[in-house]
Short mmCIF file of C-alpha atoms in Angstrom, two decimals:
data_model
loop_
_atom_site.label_atom_id
_atom_site.label_comp_id
_atom_site.label_asym_id
_atom_site.label_seq_id
_atom_site.Cartn_x
_atom_site.Cartn_y
_atom_site.Cartn_z
CA MET A 1 -2.49 -3.04 -45.11
CA ASN A 2 -3.85 -0.20 -47.01
CA ILE A 3 -7.48 0.27 -46.70
CA GLY A 4 -8.57 -1.39 -50.21
CA GLU A 5 -6.38 -4.41 -48.91
CA LYS A 6 -8.21 -4.66 -45.84
CA ILE A 7 -12.06 -3.74 -47.86
CA LYS A 8 -10.64 -6.83 -50.15
CA ALA A 9 -9.57 -9.06 -47.44
CA ALA A 10 -13.07 -8.70 -45.21
CA ARG A 11 -14.99 -8.89 -48.36
CA LYS A 12 -13.09 -12.26 -49.02
CA SER A 13 -13.71 -14.00 -45.72
CA LEU A 14 -17.51 -13.17 -45.85
CA GLY A 15 -17.41 -15.33 -49.74
CA LEU A 16 -18.78 -11.51 -51.12
CA SER A 17 -18.29 -10.70 -54.51
CA GLN A 18 -17.67 -7.45 -55.87
CA GLN A 19 -21.18 -6.89 -56.86
CA GLN A 20 -22.57 -7.95 -53.40
CA LEU A 21 -21.07 -5.76 -51.94
CA GLY A 22 -21.55 -2.59 -54.32
CA GLY A 23 -25.49 -4.22 -54.10
CA THR A 24 -27.74 -1.12 -56.12
CA ASP A 25 -24.91 1.76 -54.19
CA PHE A 26 -21.67 0.94 -56.29
CA THR A 27 -20.60 -0.47 -59.38
CA LYS A 28 -18.31 -3.81 -59.30
CA GLY A 29 -15.85 -1.57 -61.17
CA TYR A 30 -15.54 1.16 -58.69
CA ILE A 31 -15.28 -1.68 -55.37
CA SER A 32 -12.48 -2.96 -57.67
CA ARG A 33 -10.46 0.46 -58.14
CA ILE A 34 -11.23 0.63 -54.19
CA GLU A 35 -9.40 -2.80 -53.92
CA LYS A 36 -6.95 -1.98 -55.99
CA GLY A 37 -6.00 1.28 -54.36
CA HIS A 38 -6.96 3.49 -57.59
CA VAL A 39 -9.78 5.35 -55.36
CA ASN A 40 -10.15 6.36 -52.10
CA PRO A 41 -13.35 5.73 -50.77
CA SER A 42 -15.26 9.16 -49.17
CA MET A 43 -16.80 8.28 -45.11
CA LYS A 44 -19.80 8.18 -47.10
CA VAL A 45 -18.68 5.31 -49.09
CA LEU A 46 -17.05 3.69 -46.17
CA SER A 47 -19.24 4.48 -44.00
CA VAL A 48 -21.79 2.02 -46.31
CA ILE A 49 -19.17 -0.48 -47.01
CA SER A 50 -18.28 -1.05 -43.37
CA ASP A 51 -21.70 -1.86 -42.27
CA ARG A 52 -22.22 -4.42 -45.26
CA LEU A 53 -18.64 -6.07 -44.16
CA LYS A 54 -19.70 -6.11 -40.57
CA LYS A 55 -16.42 -4.12 -39.26
CA PRO A 56 -16.62 -0.93 -36.77
CA ILE A 57 -15.52 1.87 -39.90
CA SER A 58 -12.48 2.46 -37.58
CA TYR A 59 -10.80 -0.80 -38.36
CA PHE A 60 -10.06 0.76 -42.10
CA LEU A 61 -9.23 3.70 -40.49
CA GLU A 62 -6.37 2.97 -38.37
CA GLU A 63 -3.55 3.52 -41.25
CA ASP A 64 -1.71 6.36 -40.51
CA ASN A 65 -2.19 8.14 -43.91
CA ILE A 66 -5.73 7.99 -43.50
CA GLY A 67 -6.49 9.34 -39.86
CA SER A 68 -5.56 8.60 -36.35
CA LYS A 69 -8.79 7.57 -34.08
CA GLU A 70 -9.01 10.96 -32.39
CA LEU A 71 -9.15 12.47 -35.50
CA GLN A 72 -12.06 10.48 -36.54
CA LYS A 73 -13.99 11.09 -33.58
CA LYS A 74 -13.63 14.82 -34.20
CA PHE A 75 -15.03 14.43 -37.47
CA ILE A 76 -17.77 12.27 -36.52
CA THR A 77 -18.85 15.09 -33.57
CA GLY A 78 -18.57 17.71 -36.76
CA GLU A 79 -20.84 15.86 -39.03
CA ASN A 80 -23.56 15.10 -36.35
CA PHE A 81 -23.36 18.99 -35.78
CA TYR A 82 -23.88 19.17 -39.60
CA LEU A 83 -26.49 16.62 -40.15
CA GLN A 84 -28.39 18.75 -37.48
CA LYS A 85 -28.25 21.86 -39.18
CA GLU A 86 -25.62 23.59 -36.94
CA TYR A 87 -23.78 24.63 -39.16
CA ASN A 88 -21.78 27.38 -37.17
CA GLN A 89 -20.76 24.60 -34.53
CA ALA A 90 -20.38 22.28 -37.06
CA MET A 91 -17.36 24.85 -39.01
CA LYS A 92 -15.68 25.10 -35.52
CA VAL A 93 -15.05 21.08 -35.64
CA PHE A 94 -13.68 21.14 -39.34
CA TYR A 95 -11.98 24.11 -39.41
CA ASP A 96 -9.77 22.52 -36.11
CA ILE A 97 -9.23 19.37 -37.95
CA VAL A 98 -7.55 21.46 -40.86
CA ASN A 99 -5.39 23.35 -38.92
CA LEU A 100 -4.05 20.71 -36.77
CA HIS A 101 -3.96 17.62 -38.95
CA ASP A 102 -2.92 20.22 -42.45
CA ASP A 103 -2.24 16.58 -44.83
CA THR A 104 -3.64 17.14 -47.93
CA ARG A 105 -3.66 13.50 -49.05
CA ASN A 106 -6.00 12.55 -45.75
CA SER A 107 -9.28 11.63 -46.72
CA ILE A 108 -10.82 13.54 -43.43
CA TYR A 109 -9.06 16.62 -44.15
CA CYS A 110 -10.51 16.79 -47.95
CA THR A 111 -14.02 16.45 -46.69
CA SER A 112 -13.92 18.79 -43.98
CA LEU A 113 -12.79 21.13 -46.34
CA LEU A 114 -16.53 19.76 -48.41
CA TYR A 115 -18.30 20.20 -44.72
CA ILE A 116 -16.73 23.36 -44.62
CA GLY A 117 -17.88 24.05 -47.61
CA LYS A 118 -21.26 22.99 -47.29
CA CYS A 119 -21.99 25.20 -44.14
CA PHE A 120 -21.32 28.27 -45.78
CA PHE A 121 -23.54 27.13 -48.57
CA TYR A 122 -26.22 26.27 -45.83
CA LEU A 123 -25.54 30.50 -44.60
CA ASN A 124 -25.98 32.13 -47.40
CA ASN A 125 -22.48 32.58 -47.60
CA TYR A 126 -22.16 31.61 -51.01
CA LEU A 127 -18.76 33.45 -51.92
CA GLU A 128 -16.83 31.95 -49.11
CA SER A 129 -18.50 28.42 -49.80
CA ILE A 130 -17.06 28.49 -53.27
CA GLY A 131 -13.62 29.43 -52.19
CA ILE A 132 -13.19 26.50 -49.75
CA LEU A 133 -14.76 23.94 -52.17
CA LYS A 134 -12.34 24.88 -54.70
CA LYS A 135 -9.39 24.15 -52.00
CA ALA A 136 -11.27 21.19 -51.32
CA LEU A 137 -11.83 20.18 -55.05
CA LYS A 138 -7.82 20.54 -55.57
CA HIS A 139 -6.98 17.83 -52.95
CA ILE A 140 -10.19 15.55 -53.91
CA LYS A 141 -8.25 15.33 -57.01
CA GLU A 142 -5.76 14.49 -55.99
CA ILE A 143 -6.57 11.55 -53.77
CA SER A 144 -9.53 10.41 -56.15
CA LEU A 145 -12.00 11.03 -53.92
CA TYR A 146 -14.69 10.39 -56.69
CA GLU A 147 -17.84 10.46 -55.15
CA ASP A 148 -16.50 13.97 -52.71
CA LEU A 149 -15.75 15.41 -55.95
CA ILE A 150 -18.98 15.21 -57.19
CA TYR A 151 -20.57 17.33 -54.22
CA CYS A 152 -18.12 19.56 -54.91
CA TYR A 153 -18.91 20.13 -58.35
CA CYS A 154 -22.34 20.59 -57.21
CA TYR A 155 -22.39 22.91 -54.46
CA ILE A 156 -19.90 24.98 -56.30
CA GLY A 157 -23.01 24.89 -59.23
CA HIS A 158 -25.59 25.55 -56.07
CA CYS A 159 -23.93 28.92 -54.94
CA TYR A 160 -23.31 30.39 -58.52
CA PHE A 161 -26.92 29.27 -59.35
CA ASN A 162 -27.93 30.95 -55.60
CA LEU A 163 -25.63 33.77 -57.43
CA THR A 164 -27.34 33.89 -60.19
CA ASP A 165 -24.50 33.59 -62.22
CA TYR A 166 -26.44 31.07 -63.88
CA LYS A 167 -23.83 30.07 -67.10
CA GLU A 168 -21.20 29.34 -64.93
CA ALA A 169 -23.49 27.05 -62.63
CA ILE A 170 -23.89 25.18 -65.72
CA HIS A 171 -20.50 25.04 -66.19
CA VAL A 172 -19.60 23.45 -62.94
CA TYR A 173 -22.70 21.35 -63.01
CA THR A 174 -21.87 19.72 -66.22
CA SER A 175 -18.66 18.88 -64.73
CA ALA A 176 -20.49 17.20 -62.09
CA LEU A 177 -22.57 14.89 -64.85
CA ASN A 178 -19.14 14.03 -67.21
CA SER A 179 -17.67 13.20 -64.11
CA ILE A 180 -20.24 10.88 -62.80
CA GLU A 181 -20.25 9.61 -66.83
CA SER A 182 -16.32 9.01 -66.89
CA LYS A 183 -15.36 7.65 -64.30
CA LYS A 184 -19.32 5.02 -64.32
CA LEU A 185 -20.73 6.23 -60.48
CA ASN A 186 -23.60 4.92 -59.67
CA MET A 187 -25.38 8.15 -58.02
CA PRO A 188 -28.29 8.64 -60.50
CA SER A 189 -30.26 10.34 -57.60
CA THR A 190 -27.17 12.75 -58.17
CA LYS A 191 -27.33 12.50 -62.06
CA ALA A 192 -30.91 13.08 -62.20
CA LYS A 193 -30.38 16.61 -60.12
CA LEU A 194 -28.19 17.74 -61.99
CA LEU A 195 -30.02 17.60 -65.61
CA LEU A 196 -32.61 19.06 -63.75
CA ASN A 197 -30.26 21.78 -62.18
CA ILE A 198 -28.57 22.59 -65.91
CA GLY A 199 -32.23 23.05 -67.66
CA THR A 200 -33.29 25.14 -65.06
CA ALA A 201 -30.71 27.35 -64.85
CA ASN A 202 -30.73 27.34 -68.94
CA SER A 203 -34.46 28.59 -68.42
CA ASN A 204 -33.91 31.31 -66.08
CA ILE A 205 -31.54 32.61 -68.88
CA GLY A 206 -33.77 32.58 -71.48
CA ARG A 207 -32.86 28.90 -72.93
CA VAL A 208 -35.78 27.72 -73.45
CA LYS A 209 -35.61 25.11 -75.65
CA ILE A 210 -32.64 23.86 -74.86
CA ALA A 211 -33.71 23.47 -71.13
CA MET A 212 -36.60 21.75 -72.68
CA GLU A 213 -34.40 19.00 -73.98
CA TYR A 214 -32.92 18.18 -70.47
CA PHE A 215 -35.99 18.00 -68.80
CA THR A 216 -36.77 16.15 -71.39
CA LYS A 217 -33.89 13.88 -71.20
CA ASN A 218 -34.27 13.40 -67.68
CA ILE A 219 -37.69 12.11 -67.97
CA SER A 220 -36.80 9.15 -69.44
CA TYR A 221 -33.62 8.65 -67.25
CA CYS A 222 -35.40 9.06 -64.12
CA GLN A 223 -38.55 6.77 -65.37
CA LYS A 224 -35.93 4.19 -65.99
CA ASN A 225 -34.32 4.21 -62.00
CA TYR A 226 -37.25 5.16 -60.08
CA LEU A 227 -36.62 8.29 -59.26
CA ALA A 228 -40.27 10.34 -58.84
CA ASP A 229 -39.53 13.28 -57.00
CA THR A 230 -37.37 14.34 -59.39
CA LEU A 231 -39.43 13.13 -62.05
CA LEU A 232 -42.25 14.86 -61.34
CA ASP A 233 -40.27 18.07 -60.92
CA CYS A 234 -39.34 17.36 -64.77
CA TYR A 235 -43.07 17.20 -65.81
CA ILE A 236 -43.36 20.70 -63.87
CA ARG A 237 -40.66 21.70 -65.92
CA VAL A 238 -41.48 21.01 -69.03
CA GLY A 239 -45.07 22.38 -68.94
CA TYR A 240 -43.76 25.49 -68.05
CA CYS A 241 -40.95 25.44 -70.92
CA ALA A 242 -44.18 24.18 -73.53
CA TYR A 243 -45.89 27.05 -71.80
CA LYS A 244 -43.13 29.96 -72.23
CA LEU A 245 -43.22 28.53 -75.91
CA GLY A 246 -47.17 29.02 -76.58
CA MET A 247 -47.01 25.42 -76.86
CA TYR A 248 -50.00 24.82 -74.67
CA ASN A 249 -51.37 21.41 -75.22
CA THR A 250 -47.69 19.98 -74.60
CA SER A 251 -48.14 22.32 -71.42
CA LYS A 252 -51.34 20.90 -70.31
CA GLU A 253 -49.86 17.16 -71.27
CA PHE A 254 -47.10 17.61 -68.73
CA VAL A 255 -48.90 19.30 -65.71
CA SER A 256 -51.54 16.74 -66.22
CA LYS A 257 -49.18 14.15 -65.81
CA GLY A 258 -47.62 15.95 -62.50
CA ILE A 259 -50.98 15.97 -61.56
CA SER A 260 -51.84 12.42 -61.43
CA MET A 261 -48.39 11.24 -59.95
CA ASN A 262 -48.77 13.83 -57.11
CA LYS A 263 -51.67 11.84 -55.99
CA SER A 264 -49.48 9.42 -54.03
CA LEU A 265 -46.72 11.71 -53.45
CA ASN A 266 -48.89 14.31 -52.26
CA CYS A 267 -45.99 17.29 -52.30
CA SER A 268 -48.23 20.53 -51.75
CA VAL A 269 -45.66 22.56 -52.92
CA ALA A 270 -45.53 20.75 -56.68
CA ASN A 271 -49.17 21.08 -56.63
CA ILE A 272 -48.90 25.58 -55.77
CA GLU A 273 -46.85 24.83 -58.88
CA LEU A 274 -49.20 22.92 -61.06
CA PHE A 275 -52.20 24.85 -60.57
CA SER A 276 -50.80 27.60 -60.70
CA LEU A 277 -49.03 26.87 -64.39
CA LEU A 278 -52.43 25.36 -65.49
CA GLY A 279 -54.17 28.49 -64.52
CA LEU A 280 -51.70 30.73 -66.76
CA VAL A 281 -52.33 28.14 -69.59
CA VAL A 282 -56.29 27.39 -69.50
CA ALA A 283 -55.90 31.84 -69.56
CA LYS A 284 -54.09 32.15 -72.44
CA GLU A 285 -56.42 29.93 -74.06
CA GLY A 286 -59.56 32.60 -73.10
CA LYS A 287 -60.97 30.37 -70.25
CA ILE A 288 -60.21 33.48 -67.78
CA ASP A 289 -62.24 32.70 -64.85
CA SER A 290 -61.13 28.89 -64.83
CA GLY A 291 -57.58 30.14 -65.49
CA LEU A 292 -58.51 32.53 -62.31
CA ASP A 293 -59.97 29.70 -59.86
CA LEU A 294 -56.53 27.70 -60.42
CA LEU A 295 -55.02 30.15 -59.64
CA SER A 296 -57.15 30.94 -56.17
CA LYS A 297 -56.95 27.35 -55.56
CA SER A 298 -52.87 27.04 -55.83
CA MET A 299 -52.88 30.07 -53.60
CA ASN A 300 -54.75 28.80 -50.60
CA ILE A 301 -52.42 25.77 -50.55
CA ALA A 302 -49.39 28.02 -50.36
CA LYS A 303 -51.34 29.37 -47.94
CA ASN A 304 -52.48 26.99 -45.70
CA ILE A 305 -48.97 25.69 -45.38
CA ASN A 306 -47.35 29.38 -45.20
CA TYR A 307 -45.57 29.30 -48.31
CA GLU A 308 -45.13 32.93 -48.92
CA PHE A 309 -42.90 32.56 -52.39
CA GLY A 310 -46.08 30.21 -53.42
CA TYR A 311 -48.61 32.43 -52.19
CA ASN A 312 -46.64 35.71 -53.91
CA ILE A 313 -45.90 34.50 -57.28
CA ASN A 314 -49.68 33.84 -57.68
CA ILE A 315 -50.20 37.48 -56.91
CA ALA A 316 -48.05 38.70 -59.85
CA TYR A 317 -49.74 35.73 -61.99
CA LYS A 318 -52.67 36.82 -61.16
CA ALA A 319 -51.86 40.02 -62.12
CA SER A 320 -50.52 38.37 -65.49
CA VAL A 321 -53.93 37.31 -66.15
CA LEU A 322 -55.72 40.34 -65.29
CA LEU A 323 -53.82 42.24 -67.75
CA THR A 324 -53.85 39.21 -70.84
CA ALA A 325 -57.67 39.47 -70.41
CA GLY A 326 -57.91 43.14 -70.54
CA GLU A 327 -59.47 43.97 -67.42
CA LEU A 328 -56.79 46.51 -67.08
CA ASN A 329 -59.05 49.00 -63.66
CA GLU A 330 -59.25 45.62 -61.76
CA CYS A 331 -55.57 44.69 -62.42
CA GLU A 332 -54.65 47.62 -61.20
CA THR A 333 -55.95 47.73 -58.29
CA PHE A 334 -55.30 44.18 -57.68
CA ALA A 335 -51.70 45.11 -58.35
CA LEU A 336 -51.47 48.14 -56.02
CA ASP A 337 -53.32 46.48 -53.14
CA HIS A 338 -50.62 43.75 -52.88
CA LEU A 339 -47.46 45.98 -53.79
CA ALA A 340 -46.24 46.55 -50.19
CA THR A 341 -46.74 42.50 -49.33
CA LEU A 342 -44.27 41.86 -52.35
CA GLU A 343 -41.54 44.43 -51.60
CA ASN A 344 -41.55 43.42 -48.00
CA ALA A 345 -41.08 39.29 -49.28
CA GLU A 346 -37.66 38.01 -48.34
CA ASN A 347 -37.65 36.65 -52.44
CA LYS A 348 -38.18 39.19 -54.66
CA MET A 349 -39.02 37.87 -57.66
CA PRO A 350 -42.75 37.88 -57.63
CA LEU A 351 -42.27 41.95 -57.52
CA TYR A 352 -40.45 41.95 -60.11
CA LEU A 353 -43.10 40.60 -62.53
CA LEU A 354 -45.82 42.47 -60.52
CA GLN A 355 -43.63 45.75 -61.58
CA GLY A 356 -43.20 44.56 -65.27
CA HIS A 357 -47.06 43.83 -65.16
CA LEU A 358 -47.99 47.77 -63.92
CA GLY A 359 -45.55 48.81 -66.88
CA ASP A 360 -47.62 47.28 -69.47
CA LEU A 361 -50.44 47.97 -67.54
CA TYR A 362 -50.11 51.97 -67.28
CA ILE A 363 -48.55 52.18 -70.85
CA GLN A 364 -52.18 50.60 -71.88
CA LYS A 365 -54.07 53.24 -69.94
CA GLY A 366 -52.25 55.41 -72.00
CA ASN A 367 -50.04 56.67 -68.80
CA ILE A 368 -46.91 56.58 -70.26
CA GLU A 369 -44.79 58.36 -67.64
CA LYS A 370 -45.86 56.35 -64.84
CA GLY A 371 -45.42 53.26 -67.75
CA LYS A 372 -41.82 53.64 -68.01
CA LYS A 373 -41.00 54.04 -64.37
CA TYR A 374 -42.01 50.70 -63.83
CA LEU A 375 -40.62 49.03 -66.73
CA GLU A 376 -37.52 50.78 -66.23
CA THR A 377 -37.48 49.49 -62.29
CA ALA A 378 -38.27 46.02 -64.11
CA ILE A 379 -35.80 45.41 -66.77
CA LYS A 380 -32.85 46.86 -63.89
CA ASN A 381 -34.66 44.52 -61.43
CA TYR A 382 -34.26 41.48 -64.17
CA ILE A 383 -30.45 42.32 -65.56
CA SER A 384 -29.49 41.84 -61.66
CA ILE A 385 -30.84 38.66 -61.33
CA SER A 386 -30.09 37.34 -65.24
CA LEU A 387 -33.60 37.08 -66.99
CA ASN A 388 -32.45 37.51 -70.15
CA TRP A 389 -35.93 36.46 -72.01
CA GLU A 390 -37.73 38.98 -69.13
CA VAL A 391 -35.61 42.00 -70.11
CA SER A 392 -35.48 41.87 -73.71
CA TYR A 393 -39.31 41.97 -73.72
CA TYR A 394 -39.95 44.15 -71.47
CA SER A 395 -36.85 46.94 -73.24
CA LYS A 396 -38.04 45.97 -76.44
CA LEU A 397 -41.27 47.14 -75.09
CA LEU A 398 -40.12 50.41 -73.56
CA ALA A 399 -38.50 50.62 -76.63
CA ASP A 400 -41.53 50.40 -79.26
CA THR A 401 -43.43 53.09 -76.33
CA LEU A 402 -41.17 55.30 -76.48
CA ILE A 403 -40.50 55.77 -80.54
CA GLU A 404 -42.47 59.01 -81.34
CA ILE A 405 -41.81 60.19 -78.33
CA ASN A 406 -38.08 60.16 -77.31
CA PRO A 407 -35.96 58.33 -80.49
CA LYS A 408 -32.52 58.19 -78.84
CA GLU A 409 -33.95 56.75 -75.95
CA ALA A 410 -35.86 54.23 -77.89
CA ARG A 411 -32.70 53.24 -79.52
CA ASP A 412 -30.66 52.42 -76.10
CA TYR A 413 -33.65 50.10 -75.19
CA TYR A 414 -34.20 48.54 -78.72
CA ASN A 415 -29.94 47.68 -78.38
CA LEU A 416 -30.71 46.26 -74.90
CA SER A 417 -32.96 44.00 -76.21
CA ILE A 418 -30.75 43.03 -79.08
CA GLU A 419 -28.03 41.78 -76.42
CA TYR A 420 -30.26 40.33 -73.80
CA THR A 421 -32.54 38.42 -76.80
CA ALA A 422 -28.19 37.24 -78.00
CA LYS A 423 -27.71 35.85 -73.99
CA THR A 424 -31.04 33.71 -74.75
CA VAL A 425 -29.91 31.60 -77.71
#
């Protein structure tokens, strides 16, 4: 008997329906396709099914086309290394499986390739990860390992996202989303995270309205499926998009929902984001002192949990608030006092924000040469990480500044602003 026939026989011997076997994890249709041999279950799926059928996983994996017991043991060893985050050790085991058992229609072979790609991802070797995962994707499609197919898409998308190729990340995430829907897979948590990631990628390239649509759609989906963590993330993202669009009341509405929800979840990182965002919003409304107090509260939380990025982003936000308030001397002193901290940080995003603020500040103070230097550096850095809205904004600011001094250079920056504005549409 093949694997589907064995699952069907074991299910019937226990008097279970396909719906009962699937439970809340898998649909009746998905179990039916496995039993008919139309779908090969991933190792993760098979592990759940074998537990429910009170059989060892090896019972279903004894067929030659699935893999030997020796191969199964090796796979479990690699999986244990992976779960312990010993990625180099895990890759060594999975490479042994791939090299010694070169059968592309073997589910263990295909899943081992997937694990190798995931290991490269967590070791920050994104290009190598993409190459391996695309190879795995091809073989996984051929043998209909649908859940592994989704995970392949997800990790390829994560790689492109971390490489700041947001458009390609959106394309891959959308492929994963379409596959979940077309195959009718019961993967609500994964679907919600995909919607979140597509929205975030759109937000990063300046498509704020599109991003807001994805986050709003995801809020309804998360509420329906009781996905609290992702729901909280969506409240924060909608709040941020509304802030960027100047919709301050809407931003405060969703930030307030996030703060209320997080009282039960108690996620410190979420509180850092929520209080800093609320600080920016109330400062925009003219309540500068209240805004600065909220930013300080966010910074203290970040400091207490040793969250470098959370602390540093609030440095950039505080400089922004002081600049908006017209406190140019205080802003300059604060920014320069913290510039070296941001330059030495691993994540450079807060640094790039601060460089933009310093450029704006010096132009307002009449020091065009110094302002131009900071803005040119900020624009170059924003281009490198595909933040199109920021490139457009600061290019126009620099062009407006140079129009009387150097019309030709100003025209170049106007053209750059137009080019990057088009990328946000």
